[in-house]
Amino acid sequence: MKHIFNKGKDASKPTFLLLHGTGGTELDLLPIAGQIDDQANVLSVRGNVSENGMPRFFKRLAEGVFDEEDLIFRTKELHDFLDEAAEKYEFDRNNIIAIGYSNGANIAASLMFHYQDSLKGGILHHPMVPRRGIELPDLTGKNVFITAGTNDPICPASETEDLQALLQSAGADVTVHWEQNGHQLTFTEVAAAKEWLATK
Ligand code: MLT
């Protein structure tokens, strides 16, 4: 997968896996990773799917309606890529924290829904429930921070609440940060994510 790897200054820190939103690239979230912790490794990946030229991490059939077969395929592709990248760049495979926005947050959630040890945790900005009706792996010990907007037209509040409930019932420690905003990624939610991570 097309990506950037920037080695951090402190090997005890997690590796941030950056996952952009629809139409983004691997450059988009680099400043946010720097704001959250500028000492950590950064692995920033570009989605392999193109929707009319806009990079995404998996196909969708319509706004908010995911192509499940492609979601499963792309989730495995990303999971396998993380195995390869950890070996190539010599970072701790068991200490990856995803930072995803929108479509990128959705594939991060999908990694957790399908693989017990793909991620140590995730900062998910404006995610949805990636898939329903499946049994999740045991996510005990995984930490998830979700940010959401009460007026988000793409992610209704019920999606956030369902995602929180599903992850919690699989054993994950989940914190949700609400703002009275829409789908945009705000400076204050990034600041909240930084504060949350410092407590983990
Ligand atoms: C998705 O397709 O993953 C969500 O609808 C969010 C987005 O627009 O990317």
PDB file of C-alpha atoms and ligand atoms in Angstrom:
ATOM      1  CA  MET A   1       0.000   0.000   0.000  1.00  0.00           C
ATOM      2  CA  LYS A   2       1.210   3.532  -0.710  1.00  0.00           C
ATOM      3  CA  HIS A   3       2.416   4.989   2.559  1.00  0.00           C
ATOM      4  CA  ILE A   4       4.835   7.173   4.503  1.00  0.00           C
ATOM      5  CA  PHE A   5       6.813   5.966   7.498  1.00  0.00           C
ATOM      6  CA  ASN A   6       8.429   8.508   9.817  1.00  0.00           C
ATOM      7  CA  LYS A   7      10.505   7.079  12.604  1.00  0.00           C
ATOM      8  CA  GLY A   8       9.784   8.644  15.994  1.00  0.00           C
ATOM      9  CA  LYS A   9      12.304   9.825  18.549  1.00  0.00           C
ATOM     10  CA  ASP A  10      11.060   7.611  21.371  1.00  0.00           C
ATOM     11  CA  ALA A  11      10.845   3.853  20.724  1.00  0.00           C
ATOM     12  CA  SER A  12       8.688   3.313  23.824  1.00  0.00           C
ATOM     13  CA  LYS A  13       5.866   5.297  22.192  1.00  0.00           C
ATOM     14  CA  PRO A  14       3.221   3.621  20.047  1.00  0.00           C
ATOM     15  CA  THR A  15       3.277   3.728  16.260  1.00  0.00           C
ATOM     16  CA  PHE A  16       0.455   5.877  14.931  1.00  0.00           C
ATOM     17  CA  LEU A  17      -1.356   4.386  11.956  1.00  0.00           C
ATOM     18  CA  LEU A  18      -2.900   7.320  10.082  1.00  0.00           C
ATOM     19  CA  LEU A  19      -5.981   6.655   7.986  1.00  0.00           C
ATOM     20  CA  HIS A  20      -7.436   9.558   6.004  1.00  0.00           C
ATOM     21  CA  GLY A  21     -11.040  10.309   5.050  1.00  0.00           C
ATOM     22  CA  THR A  22     -12.619   9.873   1.605  1.00  0.00           C
ATOM     23  CA  GLY A  23     -10.711  11.888  -0.994  1.00  0.00           C
ATOM     24  CA  GLY A  24      -7.713  12.320   1.288  1.00  0.00           C
ATOM     25  CA  THR A  25      -4.144  11.107   1.100  1.00  0.00           C
ATOM     26  CA  GLU A  26      -1.429   9.878   3.418  1.00  0.00           C
ATOM     27  CA  LEU A  27      -0.376  13.507   3.942  1.00  0.00           C
ATOM     28  CA  ASP A  28      -3.623  14.729   5.514  1.00  0.00           C
ATOM     29  CA  LEU A  29      -3.304  13.568   9.103  1.00  0.00           C
ATOM     30  CA  LEU A  30       0.452  14.094   9.563  1.00  0.00           C
ATOM     31  CA  PRO A  31      -0.046  17.425  11.420  1.00  0.00           C
ATOM     32  CA  ILE A  32      -2.604  15.774  13.712  1.00  0.00           C
ATOM     33  CA  ALA A  33      -0.213  12.966  14.637  1.00  0.00           C
ATOM     34  CA  GLY A  34       2.348  15.664  15.474  1.00  0.00           C
ATOM     35  CA  GLN A  35      -0.167  17.442  17.701  1.00  0.00           C
ATOM     36  CA  ILE A  36      -1.113  14.269  19.553  1.00  0.00           C
ATOM     37  CA  ASP A  37       2.459  13.073  20.141  1.00  0.00           C
ATOM     38  CA  ASP A  38       5.415  14.271  18.098  1.00  0.00           C
ATOM     39  CA  GLN A  39       7.741  11.576  19.491  1.00  0.00           C
ATOM     40  CA  ALA A  40       5.848   8.583  18.072  1.00  0.00           C
ATOM     41  CA  ASN A  41       6.484   6.628  14.883  1.00  0.00           C
ATOM     42  CA  VAL A  42       4.031   7.456  12.117  1.00  0.00           C
ATOM     43  CA  LEU A  43       2.817   5.037   9.465  1.00  0.00           C
ATOM     44  CA  SER A  44       0.428   6.869   7.187  1.00  0.00           C
ATOM     45  CA  VAL A  45      -1.344   4.874   4.508  1.00  0.00           C
ATOM     46  CA  ARG A  46      -3.315   5.783   1.399  1.00  0.00           C
ATOM     47  CA  GLY A  47      -6.521   3.858   0.758  1.00  0.00           C
ATOM     48  CA  ASN A  48      -6.284   1.433  -2.172  1.00  0.00           C
ATOM     49  CA  VAL A  49      -9.784   2.062  -3.496  1.00  0.00           C
ATOM     50  CA  SER A  50     -10.584   4.941  -5.845  1.00  0.00           C
ATOM     51  CA  GLU A  51     -14.106   6.374  -5.949  1.00  0.00           C
ATOM     52  CA  ASN A  52     -14.109   8.670  -8.981  1.00  0.00           C
ATOM     53  CA  GLY A  53     -10.497   9.498  -8.234  1.00  0.00           C
ATOM     54  CA  MET A  54     -11.013   9.898  -4.480  1.00  0.00           C
ATOM     55  CA  PRO A  55      -8.925   7.502  -2.382  1.00  0.00           C
ATOM     56  CA  ARG A  56     -10.865   5.384   0.140  1.00  0.00           C
ATOM     57  CA  PHE A  57     -10.084   2.339   2.258  1.00  0.00           C
ATOM     58  CA  PHE A  58     -13.000   0.242   0.955  1.00  0.00           C
ATOM     59  CA  LYS A  59     -15.828   0.517  -1.541  1.00  0.00           C
ATOM     60  CA  ARG A  60     -19.308   1.732  -0.708  1.00  0.00           C
ATOM     61  CA  LEU A  61     -22.568   1.163  -2.534  1.00  0.00           C
ATOM     62  CA  ALA A  62     -23.998   4.532  -1.463  1.00  0.00           C
ATOM     63  CA  GLU A  63     -23.340   7.159   1.193  1.00  0.00           C
ATOM     64  CA  GLY A  64     -23.140   5.209   4.462  1.00  0.00           C
ATOM     65  CA  VAL A  65     -23.844   1.840   2.756  1.00  0.00           C
ATOM     66  CA  PHE A  66     -20.706  -0.244   2.683  1.00  0.00           C
ATOM     67  CA  ASP A  67     -19.692  -2.968   0.235  1.00  0.00           C
ATOM     68  CA  GLU A  68     -19.185  -5.687   2.848  1.00  0.00           C
ATOM     69  CA  GLU A  69     -17.246  -8.052   0.644  1.00  0.00           C
ATOM     70  CA  ASP A  70     -14.772  -5.315  -0.233  1.00  0.00           C
ATOM     71  CA  LEU A  71     -14.653  -4.117   3.383  1.00  0.00           C
ATOM     72  CA  ILE A  72     -13.602  -7.608   4.523  1.00  0.00           C
ATOM     73  CA  PHE A  73     -11.035  -7.922   1.723  1.00  0.00           C
ATOM     74  CA  ARG A  74      -9.547  -4.457   2.336  1.00  0.00           C
ATOM     75  CA  THR A  75      -9.479  -4.950   6.101  1.00  0.00           C
ATOM     76  CA  LYS A  76      -7.368  -8.087   5.628  1.00  0.00           C
ATOM     77  CA  GLU A  77      -5.161  -6.274   3.130  1.00  0.00           C
ATOM     78  CA  LEU A  78      -4.472  -3.508   5.654  1.00  0.00           C
ATOM     79  CA  HIS A  79      -3.988  -5.995   8.505  1.00  0.00           C
ATOM     80  CA  ASP A  80      -1.419  -7.916   6.425  1.00  0.00           C
ATOM     81  CA  PHE A  81       0.260  -4.659   5.428  1.00  0.00           C
ATOM     82  CA  LEU A  82       0.726  -3.809   9.117  1.00  0.00           C
ATOM     83  CA  ASP A  83       2.502  -7.152   9.643  1.00  0.00           C
ATOM     84  CA  GLU A  84       4.855  -6.396   6.729  1.00  0.00           C
ATOM     85  CA  ALA A  85       5.453  -2.772   7.735  1.00  0.00           C
ATOM     86  CA  ALA A  86       6.304  -3.705  11.342  1.00  0.00           C
ATOM     87  CA  GLU A  87       8.945  -6.099  10.064  1.00  0.00           C
ATOM     88  CA  LYS A  88      10.337  -3.728   7.445  1.00  0.00           C
ATOM     89  CA  TYR A  89      10.514  -0.648   9.684  1.00  0.00           C
ATOM     90  CA  GLU A  90      11.239  -2.599  12.873  1.00  0.00           C
ATOM     91  CA  PHE A  91       8.513  -1.221  15.100  1.00  0.00           C
ATOM     92  CA  ASP A  92       6.492  -3.087  17.717  1.00  0.00           C
ATOM     93  CA  ARG A  93       3.591  -4.782  15.896  1.00  0.00           C
ATOM     94  CA  ASN A  94       1.690  -4.964  19.178  1.00  0.00           C
ATOM     95  CA  ASN A  95       1.822  -1.258  19.862  1.00  0.00           C
ATOM     96  CA  ILE A  96      -0.065   0.335  16.959  1.00  0.00           C
ATOM     97  CA  ILE A  97      -2.676   3.018  17.635  1.00  0.00           C
ATOM     98  CA  ALA A  98      -4.805   3.991  14.671  1.00  0.00           C
ATOM     99  CA  ILE A  99      -5.768   7.616  14.151  1.00  0.00           C
ATOM    100  CA  GLY A 100      -8.527   7.647  11.579  1.00  0.00           C
ATOM    101  CA  TYR A 101     -10.992  10.159  10.231  1.00  0.00           C
ATOM    102  CA  SER A 102     -14.338   9.235   8.674  1.00  0.00           C
ATOM    103  CA  ASN A 103     -13.673   6.473   6.118  1.00  0.00           C
ATOM    104  CA  GLY A 104     -10.259   5.942   7.761  1.00  0.00           C
ATOM    105  CA  ALA A 105     -11.891   5.649  11.188  1.00  0.00           C
ATOM    106  CA  ASN A 106     -14.289   3.109   9.711  1.00  0.00           C
ATOM    107  CA  ILE A 107     -11.528   0.818   8.483  1.00  0.00           C
ATOM    108  CA  ALA A 108      -9.746   1.207  11.833  1.00  0.00           C
ATOM    109  CA  ALA A 109     -12.948   0.044  13.549  1.00  0.00           C
ATOM    110  CA  SER A 110     -13.158  -2.777  11.017  1.00  0.00           C
ATOM    111  CA  LEU A 111      -9.619  -3.924  11.939  1.00  0.00           C
ATOM    112  CA  MET A 112     -10.825  -4.205  15.552  1.00  0.00           C
ATOM    113  CA  PHE A 113     -14.065  -5.941  14.530  1.00  0.00           C
ATOM    114  CA  HIS A 114     -12.187  -8.636  12.572  1.00  0.00           C
ATOM    115  CA  TYR A 115      -8.781  -9.101  14.228  1.00  0.00           C
ATOM    116  CA  GLN A 116      -8.112  -9.331  17.931  1.00  0.00           C
ATOM    117  CA  ASP A 117      -4.560  -8.017  17.838  1.00  0.00           C
ATOM    118  CA  SER A 118      -4.392  -5.792  14.785  1.00  0.00           C
ATOM    119  CA  LEU A 119      -4.460  -2.605  16.855  1.00  0.00           C
ATOM    120  CA  LYS A 120      -3.638  -1.775  20.432  1.00  0.00           C
ATOM    121  CA  GLY A 121      -6.145   1.016  20.275  1.00  0.00           C
ATOM    122  CA  GLY A 122      -7.689   3.672  18.142  1.00  0.00           C
ATOM    123  CA  ILE A 123      -8.536   7.338  17.995  1.00  0.00           C
ATOM    124  CA  LEU A 124     -11.567   7.318  15.748  1.00  0.00           C
ATOM    125  CA  HIS A 125     -12.797  10.676  14.488  1.00  0.00           C
ATOM    126  CA  HIS A 126     -16.394  10.447  13.243  1.00  0.00           C
ATOM    127  CA  PRO A 127     -16.616   6.677  12.724  1.00  0.00           C
ATOM    128  CA  MET A 128     -19.632   4.523  11.894  1.00  0.00           C
ATOM    129  CA  VAL A 129     -20.364   0.876  12.664  1.00  0.00           C
ATOM    130  CA  PRO A 130     -18.330  -0.899   9.951  1.00  0.00           C
ATOM    131  CA  ARG A 131     -20.345  -4.127   9.991  1.00  0.00           C
ATOM    132  CA  ARG A 132     -23.321  -5.460  11.899  1.00  0.00           C
ATOM    133  CA  GLY A 133     -24.388  -8.942  12.921  1.00  0.00           C
ATOM    134  CA  ILE A 134     -20.948 -10.442  13.549  1.00  0.00           C
ATOM    135  CA  GLU A 135     -19.263 -11.619  16.708  1.00  0.00           C
ATOM    136  CA  LEU A 136     -16.337  -9.402  17.641  1.00  0.00           C
ATOM    137  CA  PRO A 137     -13.049 -10.796  18.957  1.00  0.00           C
ATOM    138  CA  ASP A 138     -12.220 -10.348  22.632  1.00  0.00           C
ATOM    139  CA  LEU A 139     -11.044  -6.725  22.795  1.00  0.00           C
ATOM    140  CA  THR A 140     -10.141  -6.698  26.486  1.00  0.00           C
ATOM    141  CA  GLY A 141      -7.242  -4.310  27.046  1.00  0.00           C
ATOM    142  CA  LYS A 142      -7.891  -2.284  23.879  1.00  0.00           C
ATOM    143  CA  ASN A 143      -8.451   1.446  24.247  1.00  0.00           C
ATOM    144  CA  VAL A 144     -10.666   3.419  21.914  1.00  0.00           C
ATOM    145  CA  PHE A 145     -11.380   7.146  21.793  1.00  0.00           C
ATOM    146  CA  ILE A 146     -14.301   8.170  19.584  1.00  0.00           C
ATOM    147  CA  THR A 147     -15.088  11.741  18.601  1.00  0.00           C
ATOM    148  CA  ALA A 148     -18.492  12.614  17.221  1.00  0.00           C
ATOM    149  CA  GLY A 149     -20.657  15.568  16.270  1.00  0.00           C
ATOM    150  CA  THR A 150     -24.240  15.895  17.444  1.00  0.00           C
ATOM    151  CA  ASN A 151     -25.083  17.461  14.062  1.00  0.00           C
ATOM    152  CA  ASP A 152     -23.037  15.107  11.894  1.00  0.00           C
ATOM    153  CA  PRO A 153     -25.163  14.330   8.806  1.00  0.00           C
ATOM    154  CA  ILE A 154     -22.899  11.441   7.768  1.00  0.00           C
ATOM    155  CA  CYS A 155     -22.612   9.725  11.165  1.00  0.00           C
ATOM    156  CA  PRO A 156     -25.906   9.960  13.064  1.00  0.00           C
ATOM    157  CA  ALA A 157     -25.544   9.836  16.854  1.00  0.00           C
ATOM    158  CA  SER A 158     -27.023   6.325  16.879  1.00  0.00           C
ATOM    159  CA  GLU A 159     -24.012   5.065  14.874  1.00  0.00           C
ATOM    160  CA  THR A 160     -21.644   6.431  17.517  1.00  0.00           C
ATOM    161  CA  GLU A 161     -23.704   4.944  20.343  1.00  0.00           C
ATOM    162  CA  ASP A 162     -23.955   1.554  18.619  1.00  0.00           C
ATOM    163  CA  LEU A 163     -20.237   1.479  17.889  1.00  0.00           C
ATOM    164  CA  GLN A 164     -19.452   2.341  21.499  1.00  0.00           C
ATOM    165  CA  ALA A 165     -21.800  -0.398  22.762  1.00  0.00           C
ATOM    166  CA  LEU A 166     -20.428  -3.041  20.383  1.00  0.00           C
ATOM    167  CA  LEU A 167     -16.795  -2.323  21.261  1.00  0.00           C
ATOM    168  CA  GLN A 168     -17.577  -2.196  24.978  1.00  0.00           C
ATOM    169  CA  SER A 169     -19.447  -5.473  24.891  1.00  0.00           C
ATOM    170  CA  ALA A 170     -16.327  -7.022  23.312  1.00  0.00           C
ATOM    171  CA  GLY A 171     -14.330  -5.781  26.318  1.00  0.00           C
ATOM    172  CA  ALA A 172     -12.731  -2.604  24.941  1.00  0.00           C
ATOM    173  CA  ASP A 173     -12.329   0.511  27.053  1.00  0.00           C
ATOM    174  CA  VAL A 174     -14.218   3.189  25.077  1.00  0.00           C
ATOM    175  CA  THR A 175     -14.441   6.926  25.658  1.00  0.00           C
ATOM    176  CA  VAL A 176     -16.686   9.126  23.516  1.00  0.00           C
ATOM    177  CA  HIS A 177     -16.094  12.847  23.060  1.00  0.00           C
ATOM    178  CA  TRP A 178     -19.116  14.755  21.716  1.00  0.00           C
ATOM    179  CA  GLU A 179     -19.091  18.169  20.095  1.00  0.00           C
ATOM    180  CA  GLN A 180     -21.995  20.229  18.791  1.00  0.00           C
ATOM    181  CA  ASN A 181     -20.556  20.150  15.312  1.00  0.00           C
ATOM    182  CA  GLY A 182     -20.990  18.286  12.062  1.00  0.00           C
ATOM    183  CA  HIS A 183     -18.641  15.863  10.302  1.00  0.00           C
ATOM    184  CA  GLN A 184     -15.581  18.119  10.364  1.00  0.00           C
ATOM    185  CA  LEU A 185     -12.466  17.213  12.291  1.00  0.00           C
ATOM    186  CA  THR A 186     -11.942  19.990  14.824  1.00  0.00           C
ATOM    187  CA  PHE A 187      -8.894  21.237  16.675  1.00  0.00           C
ATOM    188  CA  THR A 188     -10.672  20.672  20.006  1.00  0.00           C
ATOM    189  CA  GLU A 189     -11.359  17.011  19.317  1.00  0.00           C
ATOM    190  CA  VAL A 190      -7.700  16.476  18.425  1.00  0.00           C
ATOM    191  CA  ALA A 191      -6.747  18.207  21.690  1.00  0.00           C
ATOM    192  CA  ALA A 192      -9.183  15.915  23.544  1.00  0.00           C
ATOM    193  CA  ALA A 193      -7.588  12.875  21.888  1.00  0.00           C
ATOM    194  CA  LYS A 194      -4.151  14.031  23.010  1.00  0.00           C
ATOM    195  CA  GLU A 195      -5.387  14.395  26.593  1.00  0.00           C
ATOM    196  CA  TRP A 196      -7.049  10.983  26.493  1.00  0.00           C
ATOM    197  CA  LEU A 197      -3.918   9.255  25.153  1.00  0.00           C
ATOM    198  CA  ALA A 198      -1.787  10.791  27.890  1.00  0.00           C
ATOM    199  CA  THR A 199      -3.922   8.913  30.463  1.00  0.00           C
ATOM    200  CA  LYS A 200      -3.427   5.492  28.768  1.00  0.00           C
TER     201      LYS A 200
HETATM  202  C1  MLT B   1     -17.662   5.974   4.621  1.00  0.00           C
HETATM  203  O1  MLT B   1     -18.052   5.828   3.474  1.00  0.00           O
HETATM  204  O2  MLT B   1     -16.715   5.373   5.127  1.00  0.00           O
HETATM  205  C2  MLT B   1     -18.418   6.971   5.425  1.00  0.00           C
HETATM  206  O3  MLT B   1     -19.611   7.271   4.830  1.00  0.00           O
HETATM  207  C3  MLT B   1     -17.642   8.199   5.676  1.00  0.00           C
HETATM  208  C4  MLT B   1     -17.136   8.815   4.422  1.00  0.00           C
HETATM  209  O4  MLT B   1     -17.841   9.592   3.777  1.00  0.00           O
HETATM  210  O5  MLT B   1     -16.016   8.552   4.090  1.00  0.00           O
END
